[in-house]
Every structure is written in C-alpha cells, then in structure tokens.
PDB file of C-alpha atoms in Angstrom:
ATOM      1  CA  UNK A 914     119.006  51.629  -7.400  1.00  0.00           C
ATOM      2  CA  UNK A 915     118.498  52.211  -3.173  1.00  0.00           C
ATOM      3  CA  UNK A 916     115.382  50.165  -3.614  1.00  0.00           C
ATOM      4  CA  UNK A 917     117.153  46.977  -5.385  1.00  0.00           C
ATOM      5  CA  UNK A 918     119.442  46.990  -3.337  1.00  0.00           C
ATOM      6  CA  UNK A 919     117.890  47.368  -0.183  1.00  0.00           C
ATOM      7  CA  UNK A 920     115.188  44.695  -0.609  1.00  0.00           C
ATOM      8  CA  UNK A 921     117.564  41.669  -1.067  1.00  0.00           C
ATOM      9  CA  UNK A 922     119.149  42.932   2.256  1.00  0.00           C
ATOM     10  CA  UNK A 923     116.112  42.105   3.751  1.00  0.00           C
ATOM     11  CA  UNK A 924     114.888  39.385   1.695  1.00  0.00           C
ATOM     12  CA  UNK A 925     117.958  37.826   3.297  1.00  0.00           C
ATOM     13  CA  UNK A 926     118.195  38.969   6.969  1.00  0.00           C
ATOM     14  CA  UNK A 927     118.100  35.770   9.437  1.00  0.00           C
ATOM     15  CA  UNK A 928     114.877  35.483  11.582  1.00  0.00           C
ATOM     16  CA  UNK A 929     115.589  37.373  15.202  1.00  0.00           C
ATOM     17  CA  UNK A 930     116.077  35.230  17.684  1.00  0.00           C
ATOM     18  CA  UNK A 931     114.002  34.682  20.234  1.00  0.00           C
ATOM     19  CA  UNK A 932     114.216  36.817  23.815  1.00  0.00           C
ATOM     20  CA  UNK A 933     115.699  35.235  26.669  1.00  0.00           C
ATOM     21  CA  UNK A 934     113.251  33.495  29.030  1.00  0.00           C
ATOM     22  CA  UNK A 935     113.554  32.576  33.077  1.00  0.00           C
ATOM     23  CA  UNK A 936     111.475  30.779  34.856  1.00  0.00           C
ATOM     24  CA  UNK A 937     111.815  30.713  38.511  1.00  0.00           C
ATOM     25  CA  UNK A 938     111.104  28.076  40.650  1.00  0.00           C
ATOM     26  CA  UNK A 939     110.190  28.653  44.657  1.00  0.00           C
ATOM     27  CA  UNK A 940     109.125  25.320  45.938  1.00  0.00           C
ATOM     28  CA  UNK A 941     110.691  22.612  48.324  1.00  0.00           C
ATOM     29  CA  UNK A 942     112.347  19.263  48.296  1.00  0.00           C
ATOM     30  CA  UNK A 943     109.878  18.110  45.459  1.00  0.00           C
ATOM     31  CA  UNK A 944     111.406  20.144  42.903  1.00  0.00           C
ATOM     32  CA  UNK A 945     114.822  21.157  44.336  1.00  0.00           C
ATOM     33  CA  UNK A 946     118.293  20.201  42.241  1.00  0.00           C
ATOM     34  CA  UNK A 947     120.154  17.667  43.342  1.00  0.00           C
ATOM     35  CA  UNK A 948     124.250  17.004  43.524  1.00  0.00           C
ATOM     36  CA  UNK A 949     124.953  13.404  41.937  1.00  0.00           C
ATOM     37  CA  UNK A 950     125.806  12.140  45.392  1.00  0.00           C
ATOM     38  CA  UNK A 951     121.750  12.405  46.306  1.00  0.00           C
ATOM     39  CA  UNK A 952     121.073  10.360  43.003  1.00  0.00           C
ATOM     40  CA  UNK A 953     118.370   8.796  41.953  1.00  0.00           C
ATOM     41  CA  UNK A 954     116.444  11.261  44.273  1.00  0.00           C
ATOM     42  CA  UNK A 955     115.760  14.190  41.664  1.00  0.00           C
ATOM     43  CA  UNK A 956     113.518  16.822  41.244  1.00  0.00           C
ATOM     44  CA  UNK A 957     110.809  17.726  38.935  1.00  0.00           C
ATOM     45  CA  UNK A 958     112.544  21.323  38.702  1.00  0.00           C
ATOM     46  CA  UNK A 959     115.801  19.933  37.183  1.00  0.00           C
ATOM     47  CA  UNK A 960     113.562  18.124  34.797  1.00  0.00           C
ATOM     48  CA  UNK A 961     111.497  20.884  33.964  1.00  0.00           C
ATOM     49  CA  UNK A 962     114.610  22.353  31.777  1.00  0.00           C
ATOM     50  CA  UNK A 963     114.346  18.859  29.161  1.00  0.00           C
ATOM     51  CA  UNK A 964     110.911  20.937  28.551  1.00  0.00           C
ATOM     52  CA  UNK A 965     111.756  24.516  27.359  1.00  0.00           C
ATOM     53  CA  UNK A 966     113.466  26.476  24.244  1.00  0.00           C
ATOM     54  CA  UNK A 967     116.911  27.264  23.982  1.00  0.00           C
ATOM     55  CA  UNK A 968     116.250  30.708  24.690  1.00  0.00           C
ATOM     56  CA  UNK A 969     114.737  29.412  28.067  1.00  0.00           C
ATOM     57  CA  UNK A 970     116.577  29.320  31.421  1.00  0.00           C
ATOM     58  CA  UNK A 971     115.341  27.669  34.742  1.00  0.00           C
ATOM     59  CA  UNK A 972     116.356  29.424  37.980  1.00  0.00           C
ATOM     60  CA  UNK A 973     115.538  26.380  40.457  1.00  0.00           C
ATOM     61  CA  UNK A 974     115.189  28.235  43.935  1.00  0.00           C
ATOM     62  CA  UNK A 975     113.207  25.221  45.717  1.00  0.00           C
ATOM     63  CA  UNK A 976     114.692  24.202  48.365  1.00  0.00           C
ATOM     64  CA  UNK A 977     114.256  20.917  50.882  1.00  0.00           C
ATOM     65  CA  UNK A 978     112.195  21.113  53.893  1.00  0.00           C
ATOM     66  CA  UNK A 979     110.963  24.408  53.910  1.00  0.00           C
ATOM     67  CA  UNK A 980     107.150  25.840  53.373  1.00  0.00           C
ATOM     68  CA  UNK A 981     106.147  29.155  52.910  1.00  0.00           C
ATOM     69  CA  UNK A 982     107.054  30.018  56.177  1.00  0.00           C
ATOM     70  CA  UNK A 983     110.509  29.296  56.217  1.00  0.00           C
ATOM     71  CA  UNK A 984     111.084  30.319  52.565  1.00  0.00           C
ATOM     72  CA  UNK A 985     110.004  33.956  53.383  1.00  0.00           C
ATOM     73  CA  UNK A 986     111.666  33.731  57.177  1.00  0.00           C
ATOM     74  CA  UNK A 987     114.930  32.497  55.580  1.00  0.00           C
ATOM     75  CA  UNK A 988     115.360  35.309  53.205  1.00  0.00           C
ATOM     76  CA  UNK A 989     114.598  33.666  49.696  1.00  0.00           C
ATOM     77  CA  UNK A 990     111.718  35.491  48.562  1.00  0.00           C
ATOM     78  CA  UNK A 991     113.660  38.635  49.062  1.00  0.00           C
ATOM     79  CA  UNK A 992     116.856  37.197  47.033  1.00  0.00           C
ATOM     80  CA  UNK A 993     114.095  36.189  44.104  1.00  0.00           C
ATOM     81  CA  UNK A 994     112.220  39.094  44.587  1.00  0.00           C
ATOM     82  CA  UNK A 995     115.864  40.885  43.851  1.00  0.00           C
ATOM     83  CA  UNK A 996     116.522  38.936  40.814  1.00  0.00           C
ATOM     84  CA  UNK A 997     112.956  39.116  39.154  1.00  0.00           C
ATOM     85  CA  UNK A 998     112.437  40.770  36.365  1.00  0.00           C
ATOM     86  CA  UNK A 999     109.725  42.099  33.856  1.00  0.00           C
ATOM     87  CA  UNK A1000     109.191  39.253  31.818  1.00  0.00           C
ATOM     88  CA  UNK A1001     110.260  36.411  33.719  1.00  0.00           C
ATOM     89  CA  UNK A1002     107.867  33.844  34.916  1.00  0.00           C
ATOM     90  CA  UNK A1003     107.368  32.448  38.731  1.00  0.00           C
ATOM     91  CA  UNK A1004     106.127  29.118  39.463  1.00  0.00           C
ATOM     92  CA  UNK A1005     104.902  28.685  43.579  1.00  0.00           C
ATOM     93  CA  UNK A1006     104.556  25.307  44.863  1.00  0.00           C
ATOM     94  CA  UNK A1007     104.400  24.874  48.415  1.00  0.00           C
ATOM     95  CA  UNK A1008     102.065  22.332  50.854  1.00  0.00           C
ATOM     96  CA  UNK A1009     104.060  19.663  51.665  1.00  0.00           C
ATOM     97  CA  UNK A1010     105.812  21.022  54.881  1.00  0.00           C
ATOM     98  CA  UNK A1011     103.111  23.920  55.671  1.00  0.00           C
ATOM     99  CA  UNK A1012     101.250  21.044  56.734  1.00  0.00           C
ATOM    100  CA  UNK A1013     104.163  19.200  59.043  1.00  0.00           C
ATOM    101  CA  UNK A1014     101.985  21.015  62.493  1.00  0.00           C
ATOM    102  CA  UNK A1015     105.119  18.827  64.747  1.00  0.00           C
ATOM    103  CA  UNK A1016     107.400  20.821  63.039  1.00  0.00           C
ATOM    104  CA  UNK A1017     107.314  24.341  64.552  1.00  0.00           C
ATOM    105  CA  UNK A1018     109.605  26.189  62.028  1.00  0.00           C
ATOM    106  CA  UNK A1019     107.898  24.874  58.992  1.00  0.00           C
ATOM    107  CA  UNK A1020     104.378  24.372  60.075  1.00  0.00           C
ATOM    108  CA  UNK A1021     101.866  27.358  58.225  1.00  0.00           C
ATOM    109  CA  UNK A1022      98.461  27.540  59.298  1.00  0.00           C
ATOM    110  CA  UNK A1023      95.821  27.788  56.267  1.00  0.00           C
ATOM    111  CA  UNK A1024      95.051  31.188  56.664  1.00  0.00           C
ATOM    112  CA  UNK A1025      98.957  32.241  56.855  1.00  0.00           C
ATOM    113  CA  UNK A1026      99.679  30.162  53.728  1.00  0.00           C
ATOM    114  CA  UNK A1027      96.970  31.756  52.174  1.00  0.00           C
ATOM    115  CA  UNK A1028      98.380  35.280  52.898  1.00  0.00           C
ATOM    116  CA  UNK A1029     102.224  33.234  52.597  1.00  0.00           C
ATOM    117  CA  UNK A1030     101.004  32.737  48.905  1.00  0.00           C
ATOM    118  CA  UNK A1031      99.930  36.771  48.359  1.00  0.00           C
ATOM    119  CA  UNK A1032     103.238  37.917  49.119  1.00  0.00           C
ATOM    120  CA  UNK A1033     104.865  35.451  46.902  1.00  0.00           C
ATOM    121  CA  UNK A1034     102.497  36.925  43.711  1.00  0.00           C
ATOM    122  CA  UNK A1035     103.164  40.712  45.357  1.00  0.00           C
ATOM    123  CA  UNK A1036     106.230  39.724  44.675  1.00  0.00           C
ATOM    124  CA  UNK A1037     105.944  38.885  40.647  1.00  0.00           C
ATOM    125  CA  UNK A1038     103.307  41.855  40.398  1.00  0.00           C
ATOM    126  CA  UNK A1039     106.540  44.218  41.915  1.00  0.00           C
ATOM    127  CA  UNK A1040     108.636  42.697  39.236  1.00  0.00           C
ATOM    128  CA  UNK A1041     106.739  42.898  36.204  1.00  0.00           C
ATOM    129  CA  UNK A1042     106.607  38.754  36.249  1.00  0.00           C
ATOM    130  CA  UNK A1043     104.012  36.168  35.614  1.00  0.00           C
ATOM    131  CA  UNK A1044     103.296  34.407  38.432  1.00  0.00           C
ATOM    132  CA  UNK A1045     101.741  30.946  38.100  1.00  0.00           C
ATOM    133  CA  UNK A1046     100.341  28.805  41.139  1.00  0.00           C
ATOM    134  CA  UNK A1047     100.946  24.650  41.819  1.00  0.00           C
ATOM    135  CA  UNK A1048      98.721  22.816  44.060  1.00  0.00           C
ATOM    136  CA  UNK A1049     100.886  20.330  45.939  1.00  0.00           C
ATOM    137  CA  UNK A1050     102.362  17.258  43.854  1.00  0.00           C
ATOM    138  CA  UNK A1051     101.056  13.714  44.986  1.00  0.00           C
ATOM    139  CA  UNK A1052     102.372  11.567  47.315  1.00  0.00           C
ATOM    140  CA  UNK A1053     102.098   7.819  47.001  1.00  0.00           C
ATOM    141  CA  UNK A1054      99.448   7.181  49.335  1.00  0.00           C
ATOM    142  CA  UNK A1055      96.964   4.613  48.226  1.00  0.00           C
ATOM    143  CA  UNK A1056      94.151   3.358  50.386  1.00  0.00           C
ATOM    144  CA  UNK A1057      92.010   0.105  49.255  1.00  0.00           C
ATOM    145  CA  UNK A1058      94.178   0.829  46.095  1.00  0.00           C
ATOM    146  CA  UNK A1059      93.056   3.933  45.585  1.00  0.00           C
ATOM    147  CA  UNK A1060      95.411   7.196  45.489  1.00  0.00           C
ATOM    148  CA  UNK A1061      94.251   9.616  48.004  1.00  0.00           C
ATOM    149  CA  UNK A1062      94.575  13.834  47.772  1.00  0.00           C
ATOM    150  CA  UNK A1063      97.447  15.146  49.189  1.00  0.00           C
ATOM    151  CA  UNK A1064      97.687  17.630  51.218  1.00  0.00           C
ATOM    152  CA  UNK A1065      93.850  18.125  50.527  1.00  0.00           C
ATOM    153  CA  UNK A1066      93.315  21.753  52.561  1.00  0.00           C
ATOM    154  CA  UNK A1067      96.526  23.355  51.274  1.00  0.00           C
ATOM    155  CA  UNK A1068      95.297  22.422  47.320  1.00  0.00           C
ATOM    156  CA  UNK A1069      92.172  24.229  48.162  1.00  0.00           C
ATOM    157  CA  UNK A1070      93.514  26.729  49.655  1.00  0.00           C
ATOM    158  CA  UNK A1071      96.175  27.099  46.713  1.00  0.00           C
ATOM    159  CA  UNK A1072      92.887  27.078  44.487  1.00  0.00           C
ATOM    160  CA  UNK A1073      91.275  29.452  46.194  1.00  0.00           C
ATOM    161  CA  UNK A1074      93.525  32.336  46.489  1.00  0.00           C
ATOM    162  CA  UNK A1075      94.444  31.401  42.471  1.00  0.00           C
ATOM    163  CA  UNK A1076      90.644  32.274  41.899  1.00  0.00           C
ATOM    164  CA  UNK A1077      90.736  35.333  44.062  1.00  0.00           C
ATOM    165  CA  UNK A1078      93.250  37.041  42.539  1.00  0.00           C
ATOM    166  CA  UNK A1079      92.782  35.551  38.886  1.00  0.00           C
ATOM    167  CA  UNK A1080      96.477  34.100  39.111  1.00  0.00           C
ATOM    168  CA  UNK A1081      97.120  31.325  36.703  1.00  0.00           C
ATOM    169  CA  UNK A1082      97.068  27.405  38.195  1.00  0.00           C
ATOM    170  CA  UNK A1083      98.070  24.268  37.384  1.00  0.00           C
ATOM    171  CA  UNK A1084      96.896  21.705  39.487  1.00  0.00           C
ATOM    172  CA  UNK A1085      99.278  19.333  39.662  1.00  0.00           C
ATOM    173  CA  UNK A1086      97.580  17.996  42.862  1.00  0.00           C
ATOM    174  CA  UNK A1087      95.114  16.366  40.966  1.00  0.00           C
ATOM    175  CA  UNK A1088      97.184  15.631  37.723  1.00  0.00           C
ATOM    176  CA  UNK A1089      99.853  13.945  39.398  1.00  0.00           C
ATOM    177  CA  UNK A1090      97.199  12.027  41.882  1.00  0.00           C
ATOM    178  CA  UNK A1091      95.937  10.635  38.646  1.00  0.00           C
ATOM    179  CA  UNK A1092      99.113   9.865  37.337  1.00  0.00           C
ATOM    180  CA  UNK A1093      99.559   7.713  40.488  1.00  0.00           C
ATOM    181  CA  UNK A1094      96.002   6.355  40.252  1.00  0.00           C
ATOM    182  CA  UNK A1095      96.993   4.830  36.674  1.00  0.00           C
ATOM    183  CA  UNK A1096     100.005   3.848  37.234  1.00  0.00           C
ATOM    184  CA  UNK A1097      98.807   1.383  40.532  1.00  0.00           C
ATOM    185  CA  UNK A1098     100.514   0.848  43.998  1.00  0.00           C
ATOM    186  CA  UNK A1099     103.065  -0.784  43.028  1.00  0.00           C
ATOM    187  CA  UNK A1100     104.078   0.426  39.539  1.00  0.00           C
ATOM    188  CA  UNK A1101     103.957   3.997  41.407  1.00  0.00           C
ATOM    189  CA  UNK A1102     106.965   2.884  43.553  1.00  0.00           C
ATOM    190  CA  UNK A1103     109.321   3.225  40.823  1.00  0.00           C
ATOM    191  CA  UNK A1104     108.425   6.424  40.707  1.00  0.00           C
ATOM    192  CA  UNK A1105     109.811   7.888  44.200  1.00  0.00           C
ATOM    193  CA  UNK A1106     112.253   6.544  46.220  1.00  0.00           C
ATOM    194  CA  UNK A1107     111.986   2.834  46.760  1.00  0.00           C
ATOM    195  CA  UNK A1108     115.557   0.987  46.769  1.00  0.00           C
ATOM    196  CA  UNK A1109     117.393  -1.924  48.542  1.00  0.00           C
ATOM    197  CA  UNK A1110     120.347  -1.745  49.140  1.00  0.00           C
ATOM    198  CA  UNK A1111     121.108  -4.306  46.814  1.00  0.00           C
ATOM    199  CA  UNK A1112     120.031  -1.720  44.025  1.00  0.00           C
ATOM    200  CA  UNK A1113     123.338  -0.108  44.264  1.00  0.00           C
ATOM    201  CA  UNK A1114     121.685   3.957  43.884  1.00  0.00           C
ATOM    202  CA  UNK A1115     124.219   5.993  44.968  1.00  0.00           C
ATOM    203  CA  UNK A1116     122.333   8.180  47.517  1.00  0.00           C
ATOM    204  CA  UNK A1117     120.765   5.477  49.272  1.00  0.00           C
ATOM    205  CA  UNK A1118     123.465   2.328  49.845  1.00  0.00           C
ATOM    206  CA  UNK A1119     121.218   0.516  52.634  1.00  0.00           C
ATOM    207  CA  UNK A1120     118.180   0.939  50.843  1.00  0.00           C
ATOM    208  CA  UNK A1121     115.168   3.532  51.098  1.00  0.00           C
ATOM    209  CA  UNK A1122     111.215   3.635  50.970  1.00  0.00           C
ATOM    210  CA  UNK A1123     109.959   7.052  50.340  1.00  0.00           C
ATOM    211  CA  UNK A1124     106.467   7.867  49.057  1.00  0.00           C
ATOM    212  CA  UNK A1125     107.129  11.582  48.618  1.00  0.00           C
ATOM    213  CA  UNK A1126     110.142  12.072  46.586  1.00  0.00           C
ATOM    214  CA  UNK A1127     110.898  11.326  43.449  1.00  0.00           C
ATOM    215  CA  UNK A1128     112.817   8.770  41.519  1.00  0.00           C
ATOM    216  CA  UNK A1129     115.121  10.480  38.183  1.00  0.00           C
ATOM    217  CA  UNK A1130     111.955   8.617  36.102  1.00  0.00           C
ATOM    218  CA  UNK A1131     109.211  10.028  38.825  1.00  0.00           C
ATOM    219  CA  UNK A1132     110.874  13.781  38.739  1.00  0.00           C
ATOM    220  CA  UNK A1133     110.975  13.530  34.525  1.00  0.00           C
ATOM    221  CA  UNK A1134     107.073  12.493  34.443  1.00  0.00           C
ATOM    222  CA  UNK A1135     105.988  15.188  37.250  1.00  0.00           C
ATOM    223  CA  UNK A1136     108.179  17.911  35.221  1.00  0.00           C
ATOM    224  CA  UNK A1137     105.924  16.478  31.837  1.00  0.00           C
ATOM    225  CA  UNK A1138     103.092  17.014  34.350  1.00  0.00           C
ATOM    226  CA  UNK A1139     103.710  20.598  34.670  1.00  0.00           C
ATOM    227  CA  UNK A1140     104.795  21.321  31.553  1.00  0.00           C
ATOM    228  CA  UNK A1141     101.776  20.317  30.256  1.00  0.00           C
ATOM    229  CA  UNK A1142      99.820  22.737  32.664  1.00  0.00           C
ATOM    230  CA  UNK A1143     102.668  25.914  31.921  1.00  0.00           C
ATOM    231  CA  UNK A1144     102.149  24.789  27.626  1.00  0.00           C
ATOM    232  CA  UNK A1145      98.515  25.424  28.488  1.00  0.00           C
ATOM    233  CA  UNK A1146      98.577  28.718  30.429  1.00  0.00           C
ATOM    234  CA  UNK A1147      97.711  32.062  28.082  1.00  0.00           C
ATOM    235  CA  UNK A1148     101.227  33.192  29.129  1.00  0.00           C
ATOM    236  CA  UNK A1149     104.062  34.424  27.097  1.00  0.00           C
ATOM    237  CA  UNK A1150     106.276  31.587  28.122  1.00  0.00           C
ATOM    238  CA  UNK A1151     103.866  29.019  27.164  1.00  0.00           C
ATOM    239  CA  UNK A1152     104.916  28.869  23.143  1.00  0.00           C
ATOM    240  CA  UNK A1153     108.499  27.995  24.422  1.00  0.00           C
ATOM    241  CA  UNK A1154     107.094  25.473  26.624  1.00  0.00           C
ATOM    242  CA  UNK A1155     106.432  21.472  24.997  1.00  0.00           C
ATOM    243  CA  UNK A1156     105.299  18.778  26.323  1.00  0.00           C
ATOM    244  CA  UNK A1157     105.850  14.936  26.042  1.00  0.00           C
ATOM    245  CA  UNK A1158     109.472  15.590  25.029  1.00  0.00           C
ATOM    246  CA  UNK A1159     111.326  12.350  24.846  1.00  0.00           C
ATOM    247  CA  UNK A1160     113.691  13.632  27.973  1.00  0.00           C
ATOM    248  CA  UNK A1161     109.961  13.760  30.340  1.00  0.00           C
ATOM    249  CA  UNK A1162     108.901  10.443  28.425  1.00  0.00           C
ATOM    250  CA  UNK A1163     111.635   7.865  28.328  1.00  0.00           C
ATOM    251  CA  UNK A1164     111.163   4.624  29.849  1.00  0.00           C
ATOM    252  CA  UNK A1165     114.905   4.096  31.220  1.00  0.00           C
ATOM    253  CA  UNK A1166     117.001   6.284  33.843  1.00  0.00           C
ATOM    254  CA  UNK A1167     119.547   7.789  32.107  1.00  0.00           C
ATOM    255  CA  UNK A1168     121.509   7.957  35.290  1.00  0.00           C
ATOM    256  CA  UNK A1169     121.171  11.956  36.040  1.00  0.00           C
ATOM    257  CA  UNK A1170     119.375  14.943  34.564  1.00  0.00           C
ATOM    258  CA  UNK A1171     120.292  14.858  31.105  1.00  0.00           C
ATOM    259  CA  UNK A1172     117.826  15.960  28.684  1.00  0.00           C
ATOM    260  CA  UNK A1173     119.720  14.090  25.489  1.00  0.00           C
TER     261      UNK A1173
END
C-alpha cells in the first residue's frame, strides 16, 4: 500500500524550478541604464535582460565615463565584489575611456588595464563567480567605407589577459565591427545617436551626432551581439541565455526598454 501510494505522489510532483541567476554587468556608458529623460540613448545592458530566463536577473553596474581606473578608484568593484556571489556570473567590458590619454582621471595605460582587468576576475574567483571578458564594442568609424577596430590595443590586450588566465571572451570588438561593416555608413547611423532636432527624441531636442552610443535599436542588436557570445560560453548561465529573441531583433523602437 506505501508503494502505491507513494509513486503517484511523484508521478505527479511539478518540475523544480529553476535556481535564480545574476549576471553582473561592470562596464561604462555603452551598456549603462538609462532614465526615460536620456531616451533614445540606451544601453546594451538594459537590453541584455529581453535575452535571459525568468529565473535570470541583470545587475547593470556600468556606469558612464569611467574605465577601469575610475571604476576601481570610485569604489564599485568593492560594492560588486560585496554583492557577488557563488554562482553568479560577471561580464567586464571596459576600453572606451582607458584610452581617453587627455583625460587624466580616466586614462589607463595598457599595462595597468591589463592588471585593472586581473583584479576585476580576482574579484569573481573571491566570489565563487564566472567571470566572462568583452573586448570593447564598435564605434561607428568608417574609413573609405570601411569600419575600422576600435580601440584596437585595449581588444588585444582584453584578449590577451583572457588567454592568460583561460577566462572566457566574447569579442564583441570584432562582432559588433562586423555588424557595422554590414550594415554600411549610413544604415549604421540609426544605430547610435544621430537625431535632428526635428526628430523630436526626448534626450536630445536640438539634435545629436554620436558614433559611440547607442540608439534603443543599436543597444537591442549589441545586447543580441552578446548574447550570442554568453549562449555560446561552456558556462552554467549559458542554457538560460537565447539569442535572436524578437525583443534584440525587432525592426521598430518600441519607445524604451521593453522586452514585450
């Protein structure tokens, strides 16, 4: 009688759900969230979220205008290195303002942003986390109409300590410069910041021309980008990870960072 009656119990039991998920974000401007005020400017870290399982959460640390530098001087790697845990995930992008050398409190030489980088997987190691390196995303920057590197010592230099201490990498230096590449100089405007101020974007009422952030449509297709590279990875988080969601793929703003 125990045995009839306890297999139906089980026959029956819902499927556990799956564990909670974070992945954290330490990055800059390129990835940062936004307040609706800023829009259309958006980052590919808000998107990122249209890209992961329910069970997934996105702690979006990046923050404008800083490199690794000023992330570690300011404190921020010590609040994530607080709030890491075993099983959480850590994606590093940083390049675009290690390189900005007339910009004293951002500027990182290559061999500190090499080390800059270390601490950041230290860090993740402490923690029990994954830790997962970015090159730096693209700029638009096309010469003769074609898209050049960006940030071209800083991606090697990202490479380089990836291969040295076997840390995972997506190269979203070279994905997204192809991205740009296909999509042609002007095409690629729509995706960064490139407004009159007859446009009417909210952010940006006289009009802007940015090559280096993104567009709500730019910030969808670089979060696609790396969601791609995470879906790839042989992490844990990469099951809960898909790509080409229709959020990352659609054609239209949707007018903020909705991933309906």
């Amino acid at each position: 009688m125990a045995i009839a009656l306890v297999a139906p119990a089980i026959m029956g039991a819902a499927p556990a759900s799956p564990a909670p998920m974070r992945i954290f974000i330490a990055s800059d401007s390129t990835a940062q969230d936004y307040k609706p005020e800023r829009y259309p400017q958006s980052g590919w870290g808000t998107m990122l979220r249209c890209a992961v399982a329910p069970n997934v959460s996105v702690e979006n640390r990046a923050i404008g205008g800083r490199s690794t530098n000023s992330f570690i001087r300011e404190g921020r790697l010590d609040t994530i290195a607080a709030d890491l845990r075993k099983g959480d995930t850590l994606l590093i992008q940083f390049g675009h303002n290690d390189a900005s050398i007339d910009k004293p409190e951002r500027y990182t030489t290559i061999d500190q942003y090499r080390a800059n980088l270390r601490r950041f997987l230290d860090v993740a190691s402490r923690a029990g986390a994954k830790a997962v390196i970015l090159t730096p995303v693209a700029r638009r920057d096309f010469k003769d109409g074609v898209e050049q590197p960006s940030f071209p010592t800083y991606a090697d230099a990202a490479r380089q300590v990836a291969r040295e201490t076997r840390t995972p990498l997506i190269d979203l230096g070279k994905t997204s410069q192809a991205w740009v590449q296909a999509a042609g100089p002007d095409a690629a405007k729509g995706y960064y910041l490139h407004y009159t101020g007859a446009a009417g974007a909210p952010g940006y009422p006289a009009g802007v021309a940015d090559d280096t952030h993104f567009s709500e449509i730019g910030a969808r297709r670089v979060a696609d980008l790396v969601a791609t590279g995470l879906h790839r990875l042989k992490l844990p988080i990469a099951r809960y990870v898909t790509p080409g969601t229709p959020a990352l793929t659609r054609a239209t703003p949707a007018g903020g960072p909705s991933c309906g």
